mmCIF file of C-alpha atoms in Angstrom:
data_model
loop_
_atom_site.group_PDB
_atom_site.id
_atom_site.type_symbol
_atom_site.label_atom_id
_atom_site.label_comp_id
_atom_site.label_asym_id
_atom_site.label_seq_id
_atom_site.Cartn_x
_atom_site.Cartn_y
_atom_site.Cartn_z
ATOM 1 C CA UNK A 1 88.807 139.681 140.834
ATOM 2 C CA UNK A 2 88.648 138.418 137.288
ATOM 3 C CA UNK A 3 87.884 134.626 136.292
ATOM 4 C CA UNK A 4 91.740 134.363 134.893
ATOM 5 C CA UNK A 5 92.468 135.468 138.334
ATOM 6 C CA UNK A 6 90.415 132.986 140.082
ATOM 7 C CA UNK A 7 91.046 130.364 137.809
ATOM 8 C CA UNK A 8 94.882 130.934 138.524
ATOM 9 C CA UNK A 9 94.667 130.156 142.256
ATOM 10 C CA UNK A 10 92.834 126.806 141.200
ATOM 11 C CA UNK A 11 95.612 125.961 138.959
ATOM 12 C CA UNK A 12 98.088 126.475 141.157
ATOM 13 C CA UNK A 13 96.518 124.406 143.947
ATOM 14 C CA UNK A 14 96.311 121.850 141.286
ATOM 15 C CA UNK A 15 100.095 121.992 140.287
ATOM 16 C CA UNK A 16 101.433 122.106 143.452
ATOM 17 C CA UNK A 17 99.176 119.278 145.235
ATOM 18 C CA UNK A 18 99.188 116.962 141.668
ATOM 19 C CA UNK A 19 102.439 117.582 140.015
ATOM 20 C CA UNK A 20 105.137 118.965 142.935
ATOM 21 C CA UNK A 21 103.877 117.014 146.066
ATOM 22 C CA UNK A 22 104.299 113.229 144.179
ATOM 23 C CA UNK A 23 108.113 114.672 143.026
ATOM 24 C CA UNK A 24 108.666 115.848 146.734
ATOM 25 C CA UNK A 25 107.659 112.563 148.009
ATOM 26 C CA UNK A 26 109.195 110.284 145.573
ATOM 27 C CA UNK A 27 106.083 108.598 144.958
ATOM 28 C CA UNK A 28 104.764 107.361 141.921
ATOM 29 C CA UNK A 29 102.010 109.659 140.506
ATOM 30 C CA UNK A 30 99.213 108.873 137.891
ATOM 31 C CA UNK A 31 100.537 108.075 134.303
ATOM 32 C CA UNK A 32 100.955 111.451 132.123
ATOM 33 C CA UNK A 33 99.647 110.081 129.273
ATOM 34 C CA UNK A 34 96.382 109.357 131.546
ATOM 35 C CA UNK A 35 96.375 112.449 132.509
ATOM 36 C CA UNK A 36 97.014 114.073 129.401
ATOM 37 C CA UNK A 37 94.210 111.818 127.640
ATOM 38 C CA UNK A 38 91.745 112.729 131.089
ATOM 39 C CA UNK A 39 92.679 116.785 129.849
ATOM 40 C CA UNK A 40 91.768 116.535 126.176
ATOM 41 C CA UNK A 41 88.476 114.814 126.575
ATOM 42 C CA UNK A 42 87.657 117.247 129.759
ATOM 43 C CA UNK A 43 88.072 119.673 127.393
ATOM 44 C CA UNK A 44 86.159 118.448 124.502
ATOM 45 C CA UNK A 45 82.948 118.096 127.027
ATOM 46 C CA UNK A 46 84.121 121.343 128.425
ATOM 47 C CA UNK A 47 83.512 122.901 124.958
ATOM 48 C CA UNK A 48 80.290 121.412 123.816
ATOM 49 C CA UNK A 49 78.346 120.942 127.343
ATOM 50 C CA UNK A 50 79.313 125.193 128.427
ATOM 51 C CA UNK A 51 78.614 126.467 124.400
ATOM 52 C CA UNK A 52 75.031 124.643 124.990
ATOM 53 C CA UNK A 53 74.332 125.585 128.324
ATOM 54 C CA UNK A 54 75.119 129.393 127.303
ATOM 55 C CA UNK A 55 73.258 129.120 124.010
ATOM 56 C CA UNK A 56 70.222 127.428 125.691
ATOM 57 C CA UNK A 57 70.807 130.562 128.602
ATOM 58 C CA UNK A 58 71.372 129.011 131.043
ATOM 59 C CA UNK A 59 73.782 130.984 132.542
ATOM 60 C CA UNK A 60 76.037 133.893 131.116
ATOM 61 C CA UNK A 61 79.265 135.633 132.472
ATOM 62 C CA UNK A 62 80.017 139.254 132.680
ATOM 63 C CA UNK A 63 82.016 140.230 129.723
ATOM 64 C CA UNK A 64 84.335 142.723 131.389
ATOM 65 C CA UNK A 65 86.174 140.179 133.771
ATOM 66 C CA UNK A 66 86.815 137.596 131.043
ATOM 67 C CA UNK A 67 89.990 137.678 128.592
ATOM 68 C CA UNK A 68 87.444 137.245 125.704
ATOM 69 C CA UNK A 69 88.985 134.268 124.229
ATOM 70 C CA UNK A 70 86.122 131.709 123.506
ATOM 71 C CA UNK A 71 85.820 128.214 122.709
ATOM 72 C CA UNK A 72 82.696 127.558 120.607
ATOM 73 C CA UNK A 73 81.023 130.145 123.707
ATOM 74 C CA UNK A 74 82.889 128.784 126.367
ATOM 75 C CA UNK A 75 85.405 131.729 128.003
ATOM 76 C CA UNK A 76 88.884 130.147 127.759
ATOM 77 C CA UNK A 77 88.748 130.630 131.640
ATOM 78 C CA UNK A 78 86.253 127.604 132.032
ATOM 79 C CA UNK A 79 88.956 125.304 130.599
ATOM 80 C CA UNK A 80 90.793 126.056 133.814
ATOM 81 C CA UNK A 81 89.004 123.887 136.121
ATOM 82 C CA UNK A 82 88.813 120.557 134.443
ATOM 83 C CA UNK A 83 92.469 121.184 134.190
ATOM 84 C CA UNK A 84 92.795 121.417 137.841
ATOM 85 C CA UNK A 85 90.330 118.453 138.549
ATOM 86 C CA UNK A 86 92.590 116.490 135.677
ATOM 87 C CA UNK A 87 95.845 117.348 137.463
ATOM 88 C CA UNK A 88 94.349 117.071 141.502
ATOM 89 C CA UNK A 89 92.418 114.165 141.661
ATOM 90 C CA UNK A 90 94.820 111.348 140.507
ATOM 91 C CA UNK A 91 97.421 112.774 142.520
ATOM 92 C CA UNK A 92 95.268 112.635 145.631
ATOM 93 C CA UNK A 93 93.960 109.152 144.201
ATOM 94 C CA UNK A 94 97.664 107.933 143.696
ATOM 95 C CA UNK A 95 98.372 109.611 147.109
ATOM 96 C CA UNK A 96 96.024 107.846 149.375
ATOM 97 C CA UNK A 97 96.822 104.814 147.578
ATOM 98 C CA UNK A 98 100.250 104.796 148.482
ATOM 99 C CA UNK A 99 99.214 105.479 151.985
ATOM 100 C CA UNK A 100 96.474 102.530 152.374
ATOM 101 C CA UNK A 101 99.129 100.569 150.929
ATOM 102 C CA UNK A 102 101.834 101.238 153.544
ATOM 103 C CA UNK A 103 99.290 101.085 156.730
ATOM 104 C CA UNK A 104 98.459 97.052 155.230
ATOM 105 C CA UNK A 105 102.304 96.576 155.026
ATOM 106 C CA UNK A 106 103.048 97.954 158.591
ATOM 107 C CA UNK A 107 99.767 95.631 159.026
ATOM 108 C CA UNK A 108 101.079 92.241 157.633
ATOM 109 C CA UNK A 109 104.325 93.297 159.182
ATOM 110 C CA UNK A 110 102.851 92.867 163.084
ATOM 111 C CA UNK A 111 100.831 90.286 162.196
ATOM 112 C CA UNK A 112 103.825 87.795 161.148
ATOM 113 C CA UNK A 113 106.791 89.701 163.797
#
């Protein structure tokens, strides 16, 4: 299996739990333009942490599975998963929100019927 490939079943965990599941259940999700700012500065530290830890040798990847696309030396592939985490964890945040929320309404609701 190649990272791409790997990196793929990530994303689409990430797209179906963080973007489909909050449309599905007509809840409010996390604010795109959070989300969008949460991407771009994942991927700045993406880029400089990964092109040090490579330079310094800290750890390397087998050239034949990547795509060969680099950022600074950080395989495009690597920019997958803080696109997943960006995507994931405010929908799951938003999600059990939204379910606390509703379990103190039901709650207040017995508590005063």
């Amino acid at each position: 299996m190649s990272y791409i490939q790997l990196a793929a079943c990530f994303l689409l965990v990430a797209v179906v739990v963080g973007v489909i599941l909050p449309l599905l259940r007509r809840r409010r999700g996390p604010l795109p333009a959070a989300v969008l700012l949460t991407v771009l500065l994942l991927f700045v530290l993406t880029a400089v942490f990964d092109t040090v830890m490579i330079a310094s040798g800290l750890f390397h990847y087998a050239q034949g599975p990547l795509l060969g696309v680099h950022i600074g030396l950080a395989p495009v592939e690597d920019f997958a998963y803080p696109l997943a985490g960006a995507l994931l964890l405010p929908a799951v945040w938003a999600e059990l929100r939204a379910r606390r929320r509703a379990r103190e309404d039901r709650n207040t609701d017995e508590e005063h019927g």
